[in-house]
Tab-separated table of C-alpha atoms in Angstrom:
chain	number	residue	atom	x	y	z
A	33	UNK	CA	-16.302	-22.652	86.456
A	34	UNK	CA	-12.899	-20.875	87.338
A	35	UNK	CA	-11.547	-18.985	83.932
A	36	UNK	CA	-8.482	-17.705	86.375
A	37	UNK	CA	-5.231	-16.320	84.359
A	38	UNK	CA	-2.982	-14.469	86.531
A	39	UNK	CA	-2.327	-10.497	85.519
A	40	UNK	CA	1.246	-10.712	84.023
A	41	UNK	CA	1.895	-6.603	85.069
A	42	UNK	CA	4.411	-4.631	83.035
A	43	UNK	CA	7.098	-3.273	85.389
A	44	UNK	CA	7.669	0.455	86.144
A	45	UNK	CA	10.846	1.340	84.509
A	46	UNK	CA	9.156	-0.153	81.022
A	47	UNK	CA	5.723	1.803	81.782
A	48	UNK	CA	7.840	4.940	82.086
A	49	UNK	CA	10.091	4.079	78.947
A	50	UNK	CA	6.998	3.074	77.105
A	51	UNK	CA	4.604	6.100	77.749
A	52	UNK	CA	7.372	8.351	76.685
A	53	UNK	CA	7.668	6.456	73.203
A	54	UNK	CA	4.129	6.587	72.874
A	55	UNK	CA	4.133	10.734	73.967
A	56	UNK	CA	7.143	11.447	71.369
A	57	UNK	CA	5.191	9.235	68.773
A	58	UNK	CA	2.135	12.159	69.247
A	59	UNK	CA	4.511	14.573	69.634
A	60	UNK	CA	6.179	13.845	65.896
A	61	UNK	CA	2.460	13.772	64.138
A	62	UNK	CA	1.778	17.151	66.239
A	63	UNK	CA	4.859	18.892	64.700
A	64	UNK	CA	4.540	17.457	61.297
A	65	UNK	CA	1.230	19.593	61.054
A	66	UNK	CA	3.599	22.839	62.205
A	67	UNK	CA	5.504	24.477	59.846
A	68	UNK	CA	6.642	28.098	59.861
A	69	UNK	CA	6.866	29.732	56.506
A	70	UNK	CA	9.599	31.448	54.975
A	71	UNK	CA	10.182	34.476	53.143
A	72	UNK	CA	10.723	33.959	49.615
A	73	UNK	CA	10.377	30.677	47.534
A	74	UNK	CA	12.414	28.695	50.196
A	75	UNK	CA	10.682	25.499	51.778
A	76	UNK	CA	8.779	25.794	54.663
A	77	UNK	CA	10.620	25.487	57.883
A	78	UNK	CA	9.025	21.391	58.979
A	79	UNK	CA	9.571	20.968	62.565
A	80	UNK	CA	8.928	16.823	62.418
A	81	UNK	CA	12.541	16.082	62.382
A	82	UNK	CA	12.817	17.440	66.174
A	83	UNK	CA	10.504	14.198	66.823
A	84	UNK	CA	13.570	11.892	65.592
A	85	UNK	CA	16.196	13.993	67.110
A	86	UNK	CA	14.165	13.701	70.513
A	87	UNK	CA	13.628	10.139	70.354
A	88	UNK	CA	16.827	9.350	69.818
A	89	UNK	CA	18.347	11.806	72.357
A	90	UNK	CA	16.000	10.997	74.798
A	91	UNK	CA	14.897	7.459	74.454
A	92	UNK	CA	17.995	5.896	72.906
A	93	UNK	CA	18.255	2.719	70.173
A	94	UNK	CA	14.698	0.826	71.505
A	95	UNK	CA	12.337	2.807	72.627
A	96	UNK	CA	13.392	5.546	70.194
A	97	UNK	CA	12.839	3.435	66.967
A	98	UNK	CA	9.400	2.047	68.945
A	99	UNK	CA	8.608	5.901	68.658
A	100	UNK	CA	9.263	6.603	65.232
A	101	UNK	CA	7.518	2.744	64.913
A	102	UNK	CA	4.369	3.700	65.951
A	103	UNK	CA	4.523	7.014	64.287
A	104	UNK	CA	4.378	5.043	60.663
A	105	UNK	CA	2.029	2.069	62.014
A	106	UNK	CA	-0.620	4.809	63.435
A	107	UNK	CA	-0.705	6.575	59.888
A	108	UNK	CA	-0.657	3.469	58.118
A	109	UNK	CA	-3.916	2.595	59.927
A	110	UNK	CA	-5.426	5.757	58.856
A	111	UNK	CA	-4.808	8.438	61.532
A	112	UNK	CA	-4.033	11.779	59.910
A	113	UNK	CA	-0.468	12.266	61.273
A	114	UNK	CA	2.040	12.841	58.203
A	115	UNK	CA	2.110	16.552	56.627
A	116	UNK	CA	-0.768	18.346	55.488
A	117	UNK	CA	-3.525	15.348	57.777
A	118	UNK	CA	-2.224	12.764	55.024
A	119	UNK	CA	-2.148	9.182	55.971
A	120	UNK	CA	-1.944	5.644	54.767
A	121	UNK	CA	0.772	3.179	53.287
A	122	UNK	CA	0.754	4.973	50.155
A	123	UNK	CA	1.433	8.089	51.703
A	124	UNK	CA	4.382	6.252	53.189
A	125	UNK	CA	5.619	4.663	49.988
A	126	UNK	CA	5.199	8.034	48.070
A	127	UNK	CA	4.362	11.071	50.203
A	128	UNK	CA	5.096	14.436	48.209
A	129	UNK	CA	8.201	12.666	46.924
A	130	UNK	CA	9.227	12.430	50.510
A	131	UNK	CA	8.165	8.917	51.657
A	132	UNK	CA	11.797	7.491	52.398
A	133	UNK	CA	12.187	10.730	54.833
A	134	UNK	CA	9.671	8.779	56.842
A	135	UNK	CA	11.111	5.823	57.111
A	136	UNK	CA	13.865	7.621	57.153
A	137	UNK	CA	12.987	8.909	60.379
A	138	UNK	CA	12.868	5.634	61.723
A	139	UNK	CA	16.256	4.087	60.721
A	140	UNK	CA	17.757	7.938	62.003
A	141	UNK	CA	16.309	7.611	65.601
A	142	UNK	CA	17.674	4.089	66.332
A	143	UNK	CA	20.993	5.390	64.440
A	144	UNK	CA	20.990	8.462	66.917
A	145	UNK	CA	19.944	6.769	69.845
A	146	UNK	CA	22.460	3.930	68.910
A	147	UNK	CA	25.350	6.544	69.161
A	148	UNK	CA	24.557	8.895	71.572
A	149	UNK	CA	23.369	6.311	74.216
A	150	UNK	CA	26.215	3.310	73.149
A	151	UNK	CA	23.504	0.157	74.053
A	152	UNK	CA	19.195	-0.347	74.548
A	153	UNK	CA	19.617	0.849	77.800
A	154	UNK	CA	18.916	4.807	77.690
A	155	UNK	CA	21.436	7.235	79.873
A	156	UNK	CA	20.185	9.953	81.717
A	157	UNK	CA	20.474	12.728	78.720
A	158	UNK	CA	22.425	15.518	80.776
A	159	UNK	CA	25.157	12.738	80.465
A	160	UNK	CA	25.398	13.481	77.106
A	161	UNK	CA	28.743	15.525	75.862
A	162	UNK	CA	27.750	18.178	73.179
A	163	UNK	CA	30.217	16.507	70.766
A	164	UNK	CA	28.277	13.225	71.065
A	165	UNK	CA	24.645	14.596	70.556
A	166	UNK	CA	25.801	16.314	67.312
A	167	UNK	CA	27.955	13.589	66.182
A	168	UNK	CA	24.526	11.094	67.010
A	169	UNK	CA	22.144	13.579	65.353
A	170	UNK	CA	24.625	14.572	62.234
A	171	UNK	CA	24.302	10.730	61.609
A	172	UNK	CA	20.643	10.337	61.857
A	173	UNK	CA	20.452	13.474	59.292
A	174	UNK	CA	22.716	11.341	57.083
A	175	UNK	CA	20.798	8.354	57.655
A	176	UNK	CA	17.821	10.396	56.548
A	177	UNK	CA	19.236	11.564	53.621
A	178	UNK	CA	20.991	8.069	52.287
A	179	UNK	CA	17.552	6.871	52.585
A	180	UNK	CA	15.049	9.533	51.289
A	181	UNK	CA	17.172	10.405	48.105
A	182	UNK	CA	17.639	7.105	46.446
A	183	UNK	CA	13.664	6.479	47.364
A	184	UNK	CA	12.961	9.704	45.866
A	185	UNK	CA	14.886	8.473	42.908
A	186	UNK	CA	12.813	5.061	43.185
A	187	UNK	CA	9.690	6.314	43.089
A	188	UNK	CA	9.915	9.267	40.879
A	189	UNK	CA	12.132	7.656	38.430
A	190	UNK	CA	14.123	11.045	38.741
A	191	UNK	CA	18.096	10.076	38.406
A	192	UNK	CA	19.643	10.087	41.718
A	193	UNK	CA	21.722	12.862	41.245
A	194	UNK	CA	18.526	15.220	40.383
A	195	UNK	CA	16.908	13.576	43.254
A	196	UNK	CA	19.866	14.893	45.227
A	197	UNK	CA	19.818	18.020	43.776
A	198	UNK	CA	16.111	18.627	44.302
A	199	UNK	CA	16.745	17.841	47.936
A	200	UNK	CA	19.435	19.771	48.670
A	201	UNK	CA	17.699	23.129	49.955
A	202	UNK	CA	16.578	21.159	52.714
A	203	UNK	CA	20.205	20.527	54.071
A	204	UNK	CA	20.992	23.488	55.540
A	205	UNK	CA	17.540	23.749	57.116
A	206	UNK	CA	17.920	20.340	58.244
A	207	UNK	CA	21.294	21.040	59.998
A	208	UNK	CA	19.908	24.113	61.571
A	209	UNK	CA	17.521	22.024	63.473
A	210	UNK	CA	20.536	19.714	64.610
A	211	UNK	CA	21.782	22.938	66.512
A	212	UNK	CA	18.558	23.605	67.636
A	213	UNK	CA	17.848	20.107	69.053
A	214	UNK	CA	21.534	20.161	70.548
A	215	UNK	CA	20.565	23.486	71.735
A	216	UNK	CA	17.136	22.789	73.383
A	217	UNK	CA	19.282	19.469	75.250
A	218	UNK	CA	22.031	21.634	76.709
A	219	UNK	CA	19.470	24.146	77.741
A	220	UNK	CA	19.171	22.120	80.572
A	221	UNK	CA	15.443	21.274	80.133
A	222	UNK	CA	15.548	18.136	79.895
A	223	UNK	CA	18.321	17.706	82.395
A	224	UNK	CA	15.332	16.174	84.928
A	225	UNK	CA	14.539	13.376	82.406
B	192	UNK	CA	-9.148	13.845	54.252
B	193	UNK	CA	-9.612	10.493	53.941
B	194	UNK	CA	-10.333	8.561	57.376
B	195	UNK	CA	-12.826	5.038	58.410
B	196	UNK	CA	-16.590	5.981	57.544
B	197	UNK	CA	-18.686	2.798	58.921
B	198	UNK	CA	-20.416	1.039	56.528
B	199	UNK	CA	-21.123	-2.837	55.469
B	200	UNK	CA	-19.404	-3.274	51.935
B	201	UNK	CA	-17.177	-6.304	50.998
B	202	UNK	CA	-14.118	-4.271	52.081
B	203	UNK	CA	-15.622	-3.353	55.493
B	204	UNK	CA	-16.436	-6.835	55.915
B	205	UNK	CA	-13.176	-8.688	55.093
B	206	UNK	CA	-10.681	-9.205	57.970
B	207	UNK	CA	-7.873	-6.355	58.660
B	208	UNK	CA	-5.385	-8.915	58.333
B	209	UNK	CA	-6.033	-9.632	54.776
B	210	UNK	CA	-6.496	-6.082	53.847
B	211	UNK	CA	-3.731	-5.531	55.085
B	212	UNK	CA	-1.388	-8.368	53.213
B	213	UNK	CA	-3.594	-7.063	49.874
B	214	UNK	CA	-2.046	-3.981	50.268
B	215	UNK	CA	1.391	-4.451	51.157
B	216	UNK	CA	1.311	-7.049	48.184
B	217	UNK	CA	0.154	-4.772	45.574
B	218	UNK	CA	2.815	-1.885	46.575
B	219	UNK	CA	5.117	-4.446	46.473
B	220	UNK	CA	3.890	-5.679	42.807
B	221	UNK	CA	3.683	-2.304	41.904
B	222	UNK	CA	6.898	-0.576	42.664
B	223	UNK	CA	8.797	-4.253	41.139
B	224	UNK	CA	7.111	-3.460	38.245
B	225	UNK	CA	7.693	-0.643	36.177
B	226	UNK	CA	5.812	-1.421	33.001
B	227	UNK	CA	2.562	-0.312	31.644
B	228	UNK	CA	0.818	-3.541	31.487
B	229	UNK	CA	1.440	-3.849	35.313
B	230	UNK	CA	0.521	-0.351	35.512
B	231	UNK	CA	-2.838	-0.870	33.800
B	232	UNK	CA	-2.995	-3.943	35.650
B	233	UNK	CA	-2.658	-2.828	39.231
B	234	UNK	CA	-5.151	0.563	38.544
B	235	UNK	CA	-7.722	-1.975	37.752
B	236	UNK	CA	-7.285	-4.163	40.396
B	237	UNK	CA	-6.745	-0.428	42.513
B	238	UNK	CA	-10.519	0.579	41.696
B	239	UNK	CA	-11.965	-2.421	41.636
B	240	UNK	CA	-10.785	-2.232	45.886
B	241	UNK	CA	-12.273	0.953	45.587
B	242	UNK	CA	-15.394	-0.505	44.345
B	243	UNK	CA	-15.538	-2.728	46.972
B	244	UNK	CA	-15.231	-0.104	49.401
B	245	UNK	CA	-18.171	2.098	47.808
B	246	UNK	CA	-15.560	5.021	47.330
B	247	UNK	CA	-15.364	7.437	44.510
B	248	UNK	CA	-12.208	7.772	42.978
B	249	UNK	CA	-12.561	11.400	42.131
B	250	UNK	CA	-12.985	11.783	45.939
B	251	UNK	CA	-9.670	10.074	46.704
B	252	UNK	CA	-8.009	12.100	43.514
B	253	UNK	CA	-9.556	14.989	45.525
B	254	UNK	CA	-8.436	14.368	49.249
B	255	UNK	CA	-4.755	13.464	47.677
B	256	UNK	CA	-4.284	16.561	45.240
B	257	UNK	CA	-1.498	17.994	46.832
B	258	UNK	CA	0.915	14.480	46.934
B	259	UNK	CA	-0.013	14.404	43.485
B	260	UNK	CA	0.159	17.675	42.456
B	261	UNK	CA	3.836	16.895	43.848
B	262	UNK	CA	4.555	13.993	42.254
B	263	UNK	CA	3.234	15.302	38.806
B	264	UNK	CA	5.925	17.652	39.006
B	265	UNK	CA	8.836	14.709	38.839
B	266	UNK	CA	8.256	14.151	34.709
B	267	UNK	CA	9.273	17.453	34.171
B	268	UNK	CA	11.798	17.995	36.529
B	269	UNK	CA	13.296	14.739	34.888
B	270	UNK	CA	12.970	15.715	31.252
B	271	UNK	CA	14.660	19.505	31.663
B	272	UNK	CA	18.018	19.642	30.443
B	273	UNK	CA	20.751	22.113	30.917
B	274	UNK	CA	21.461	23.085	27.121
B	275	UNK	CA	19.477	22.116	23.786
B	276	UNK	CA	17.345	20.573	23.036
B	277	UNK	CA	16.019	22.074	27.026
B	278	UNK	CA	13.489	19.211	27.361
B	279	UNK	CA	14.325	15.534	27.127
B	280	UNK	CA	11.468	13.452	26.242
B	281	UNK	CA	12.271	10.163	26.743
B	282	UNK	CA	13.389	10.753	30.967
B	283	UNK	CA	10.276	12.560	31.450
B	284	UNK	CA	8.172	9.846	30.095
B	285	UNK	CA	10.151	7.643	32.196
B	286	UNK	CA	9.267	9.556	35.301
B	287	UNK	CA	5.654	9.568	34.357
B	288	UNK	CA	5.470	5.612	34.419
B	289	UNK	CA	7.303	5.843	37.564
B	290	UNK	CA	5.264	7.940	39.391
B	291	UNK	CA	2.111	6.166	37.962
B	292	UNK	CA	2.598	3.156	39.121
B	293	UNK	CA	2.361	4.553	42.891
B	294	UNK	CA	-1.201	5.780	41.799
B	295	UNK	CA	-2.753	2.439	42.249
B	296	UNK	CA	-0.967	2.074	46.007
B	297	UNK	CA	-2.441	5.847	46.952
B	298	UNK	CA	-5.747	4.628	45.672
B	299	UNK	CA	-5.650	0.761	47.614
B	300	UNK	CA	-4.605	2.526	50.874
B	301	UNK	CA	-7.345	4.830	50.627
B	302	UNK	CA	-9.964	1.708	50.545
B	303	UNK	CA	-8.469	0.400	53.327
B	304	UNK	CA	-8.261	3.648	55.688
B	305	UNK	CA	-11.981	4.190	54.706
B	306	UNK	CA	-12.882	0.341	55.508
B	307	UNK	CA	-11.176	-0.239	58.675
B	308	UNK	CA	-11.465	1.189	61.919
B	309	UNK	CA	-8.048	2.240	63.813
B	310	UNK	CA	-8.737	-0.487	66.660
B	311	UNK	CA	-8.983	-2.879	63.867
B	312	UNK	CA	-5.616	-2.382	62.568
B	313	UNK	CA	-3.975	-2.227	66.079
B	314	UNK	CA	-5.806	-5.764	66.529
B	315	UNK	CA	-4.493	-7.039	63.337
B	316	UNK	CA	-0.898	-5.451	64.440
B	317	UNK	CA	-1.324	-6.797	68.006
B	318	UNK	CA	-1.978	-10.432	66.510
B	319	UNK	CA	0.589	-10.511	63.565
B	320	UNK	CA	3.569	-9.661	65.750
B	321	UNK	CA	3.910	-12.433	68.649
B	322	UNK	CA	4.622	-11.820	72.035
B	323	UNK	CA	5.435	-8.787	74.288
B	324	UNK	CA	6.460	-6.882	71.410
B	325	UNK	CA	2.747	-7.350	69.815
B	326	UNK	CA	1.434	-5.984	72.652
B	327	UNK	CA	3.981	-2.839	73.336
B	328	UNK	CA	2.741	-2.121	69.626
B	329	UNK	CA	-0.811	-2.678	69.758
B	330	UNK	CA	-1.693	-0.640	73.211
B	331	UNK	CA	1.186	1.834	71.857
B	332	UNK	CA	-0.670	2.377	68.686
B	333	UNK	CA	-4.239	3.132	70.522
B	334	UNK	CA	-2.689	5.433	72.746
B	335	UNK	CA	-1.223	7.534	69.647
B	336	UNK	CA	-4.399	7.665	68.146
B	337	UNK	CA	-6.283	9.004	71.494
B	338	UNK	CA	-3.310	11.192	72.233
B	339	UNK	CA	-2.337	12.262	69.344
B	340	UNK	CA	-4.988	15.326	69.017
B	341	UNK	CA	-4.186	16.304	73.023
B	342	UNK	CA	-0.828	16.856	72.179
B	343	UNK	CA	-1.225	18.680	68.864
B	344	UNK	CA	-3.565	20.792	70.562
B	345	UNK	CA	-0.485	21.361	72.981
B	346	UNK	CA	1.575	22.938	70.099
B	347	UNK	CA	-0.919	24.891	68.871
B	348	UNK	CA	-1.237	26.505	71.948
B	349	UNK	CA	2.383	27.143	72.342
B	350	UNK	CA	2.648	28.783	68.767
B	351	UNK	CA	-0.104	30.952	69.324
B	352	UNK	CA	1.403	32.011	72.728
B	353	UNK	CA	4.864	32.586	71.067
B	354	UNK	CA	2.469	34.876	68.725
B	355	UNK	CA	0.412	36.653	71.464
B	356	UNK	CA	4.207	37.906	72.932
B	357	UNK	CA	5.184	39.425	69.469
B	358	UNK	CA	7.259	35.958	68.676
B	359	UNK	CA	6.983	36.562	65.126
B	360	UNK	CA	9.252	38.958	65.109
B	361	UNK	CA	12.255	36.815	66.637
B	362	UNK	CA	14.738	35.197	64.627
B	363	UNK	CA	13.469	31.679	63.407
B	364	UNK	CA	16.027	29.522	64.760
B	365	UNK	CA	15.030	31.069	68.680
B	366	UNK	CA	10.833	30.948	67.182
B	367	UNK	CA	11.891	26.907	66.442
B	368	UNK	CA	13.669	26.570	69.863
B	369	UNK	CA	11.084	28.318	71.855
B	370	UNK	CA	8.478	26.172	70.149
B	371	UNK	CA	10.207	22.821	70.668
B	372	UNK	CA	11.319	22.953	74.252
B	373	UNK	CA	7.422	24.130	75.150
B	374	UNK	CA	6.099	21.049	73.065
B	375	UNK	CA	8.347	18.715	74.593
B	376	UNK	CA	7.955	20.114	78.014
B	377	UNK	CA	4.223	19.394	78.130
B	378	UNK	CA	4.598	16.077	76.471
B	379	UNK	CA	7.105	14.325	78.708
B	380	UNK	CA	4.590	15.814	81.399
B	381	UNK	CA	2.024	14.042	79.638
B	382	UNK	CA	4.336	11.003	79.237
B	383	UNK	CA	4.428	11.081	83.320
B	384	UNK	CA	1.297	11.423	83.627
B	385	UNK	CA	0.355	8.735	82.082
B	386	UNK	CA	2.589	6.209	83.247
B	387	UNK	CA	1.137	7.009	86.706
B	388	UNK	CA	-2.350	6.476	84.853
B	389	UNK	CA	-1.672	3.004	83.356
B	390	UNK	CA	0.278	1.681	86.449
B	391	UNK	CA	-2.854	2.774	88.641
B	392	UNK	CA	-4.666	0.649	85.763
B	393	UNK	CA	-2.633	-2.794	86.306
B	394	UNK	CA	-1.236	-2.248	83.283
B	395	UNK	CA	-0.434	-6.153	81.926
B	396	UNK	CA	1.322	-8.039	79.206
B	397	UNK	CA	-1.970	-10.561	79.183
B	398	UNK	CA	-4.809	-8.177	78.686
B	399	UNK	CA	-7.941	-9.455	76.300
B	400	UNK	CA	-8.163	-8.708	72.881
B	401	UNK	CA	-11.146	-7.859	70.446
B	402	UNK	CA	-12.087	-10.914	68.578
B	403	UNK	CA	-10.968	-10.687	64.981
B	404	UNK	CA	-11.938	-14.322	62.915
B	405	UNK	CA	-11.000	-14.791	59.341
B	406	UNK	CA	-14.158	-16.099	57.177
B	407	UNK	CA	-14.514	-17.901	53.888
B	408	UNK	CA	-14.192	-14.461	51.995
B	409	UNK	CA	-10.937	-13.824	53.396
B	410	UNK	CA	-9.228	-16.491	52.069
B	411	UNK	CA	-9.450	-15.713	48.141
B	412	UNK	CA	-8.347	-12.205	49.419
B	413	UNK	CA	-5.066	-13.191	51.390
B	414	UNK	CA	-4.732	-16.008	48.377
B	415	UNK	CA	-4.542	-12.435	46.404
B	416	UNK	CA	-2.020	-10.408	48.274
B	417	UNK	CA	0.129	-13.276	48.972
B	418	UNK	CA	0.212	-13.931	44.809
B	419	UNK	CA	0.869	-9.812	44.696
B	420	UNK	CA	3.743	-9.827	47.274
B	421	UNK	CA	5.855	-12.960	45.126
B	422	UNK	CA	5.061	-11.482	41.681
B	423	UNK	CA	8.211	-9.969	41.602
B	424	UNK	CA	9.825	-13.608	42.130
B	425	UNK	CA	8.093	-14.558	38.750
B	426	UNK	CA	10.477	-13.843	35.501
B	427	UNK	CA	8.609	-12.099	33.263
């Protein structure tokens, strides 16, 4: 007996868009494990928010926020990809008083994608003015911050305002890695992609 | 670190999708609830998943030290005060019930990642959310997983090149650019590569699933995390 169902084939352009989502989802659990120390008591210097600043510079609203998507479902299933080989949904709820920065993450790559690309449709990313990739990425760092400090306050119980204030060493760090992002873009790297 | 070990207990055995509701419902109860009967309450439900798992909770306490370590530090960053009397009781206790009550969520996420294999969860994904997008999320999510070591080992590779040419000695913001236009460089390569790979593959929106079934057990369990998720709905 005939069990025929045609093969419903994904088209090109989404294959491309899709495989790059799924390479700057690996790409973000690679560089959460990557940190380069610093002297003194200062944080470490985390390179995972170059995976949100990528996906939003590179694969705009959609495909971006699919990234940082799959970034959260993968460790909610158990794969080791937050800091320090830590996964599951209480990792994402709590982390080290850092679980909003993940989601976090997510909201700040649509955001940047969302501005720096104006609509779902991604723009080749040497189109980009300079003034629009740090306006986009200034926004997702905001984003990022509206987010992780009141959930810091959440789960903690920790005011806001000492939330804040516990969090605000990583600001200048955090902006840093804007210019580096904008930096690595007008390289002309990526100016292929 | 925690990750799936096979095995046959109760936990391995129930579907992914009710796991899965179970423990989205009790982080949902938990966090609503700041209290110390729901705190006592959701522990005991929290080991008693752990139970059904066959998993030790020392060994989860273990493989989660630092987070907590972390966390333990919010009571007393909440009770210091800038003049007399220096140390505030009452926030820090505050804080400690707080940060408690995302104990039990650590320790019900643990069962599950130690229950339930990755494909399982990607099934469960693929099948909860309808549609094209189901399927962008399920085949996104295995691909992750298998390429998720390829391209870490990518970085790696990268820093310890930086290192080999005396990159330590650079200023960190060209040691963080250096890095991050290697990493991505090889991973959009990747990214081509396999888009060649899965269009050589017929890559489809109709492909065939693995079979997941709910059985009788499952249904007290969903009955469970749905009753979790709407606690917070009930005035207490």
């Amino acid at each position: 007996m005939a069990t025929e169902q045609s093969v419903d084939l994904v088209d090109d352009e989404t294959v491309g868009w899709f495989t790059k989502a799924v390479l700057i989802a690996a790409l973000t659990a690679a560089l959460a494990q990557i940190s380069i120390p610093l002297p003194g008591t200062l944080p470490p210097f985390s390179l995972q928010p170059f995976g949100m600043f990528f996906a939003g510079l590179v694969l705009g609203p959609l495909w971006g926020g699919l990234a940082l998507l799959l970034y959260l479902l993968v460790g909610i299933a158990g794969a080791p990809v937050f800091s320090n080989a830590n996964a599951g949904l209480g990792y994402v709820i709590a982390g080290q008083g850092t679980g909003g920065f993940l989601v976090g993450f997510l909201v700040g790559a649509v955001v940047a994608g969302a501005i720096a690309h104006r609509g779902t449709t991604p723009r080749p990313v040497a189109d980009l003015s300079v003034p629009v990739q740090v306006v986009a990425l200034a926004a997702a760092v905001a984003v990022v911050y509206a987010i992780g400090v009141p959930w810091l306050s959440m789960v903690t119980g920790l005011p806001l305002a000492r939330a804040a204030t516990v969090m605000a060493p990583y600001v200048p760090l955090d902006l840093l890695k804007l210019g580096i992002a904008v930096a690595v873009v007008q390289g002309g790297y990526l100016a292929s992609r | 670190m925690l990750s799936y070990r096979p095995g046959s207990t109760f936990a391995h055995r129930l579907d992914p999708r009710s796991k899965l509701l179970v423990q989205f419902g009790l982080a949902i109860a938990a966090v609503a609830h700041p209290t110390l009967p729901w705190l006592v309450g959701t522990t005991a439900f929290a080991l008693g998943a752990l139970a059904a798992a066959r998993l030790s909770p020392l060994a989860v306490l273990r493989s989660y030290r630092v987070v907590l370590a972390v966390l333990a530090l919010a009571p007393v960053v909440a009770g210091v005060a800038l003049g007399p009397p220096w140390f505030r009781v009452e926030p820090a206790l505050r804080s400690a019930l707080y940060v408690g009550r995302i104990l039990p969520v650590l320790l019900v996420s643990a069962a599950y990642l130690t229950s339930t294999p990755v494909r399982d969860t990607r099934a469960a994904v693929q099948r909860l959310v309808p549609g094209k997008p189901g399927r962008i999320l399920g085949a996104g999510m295995a691909l992750v997983v298998r390429l998720f070591p390829l391209v870490l080992a990518d970085v790696r590779e990268v820093r310890d090149a930086i290192h080999a040419r005396g990159g330590e000695a650079r200023p960190l913001w060209d040691r963080a650019r250096l890095l991050a236009v290697r990493a991505l460089e090889r991973t959009l390569d990747r990214s081509d590569r396999l888009a060649v790979a899965l269009r050589a593959r017929c890559f489809a929106w109709n492909p065939t699933l693995p079979p997941l079934a709910f059985e009788r057990r499952d249904y007290p369990v969903l009955a469970v995390g749905i009753a979790l998720a709407l606690s917070p709905l009930v005035p207490t």
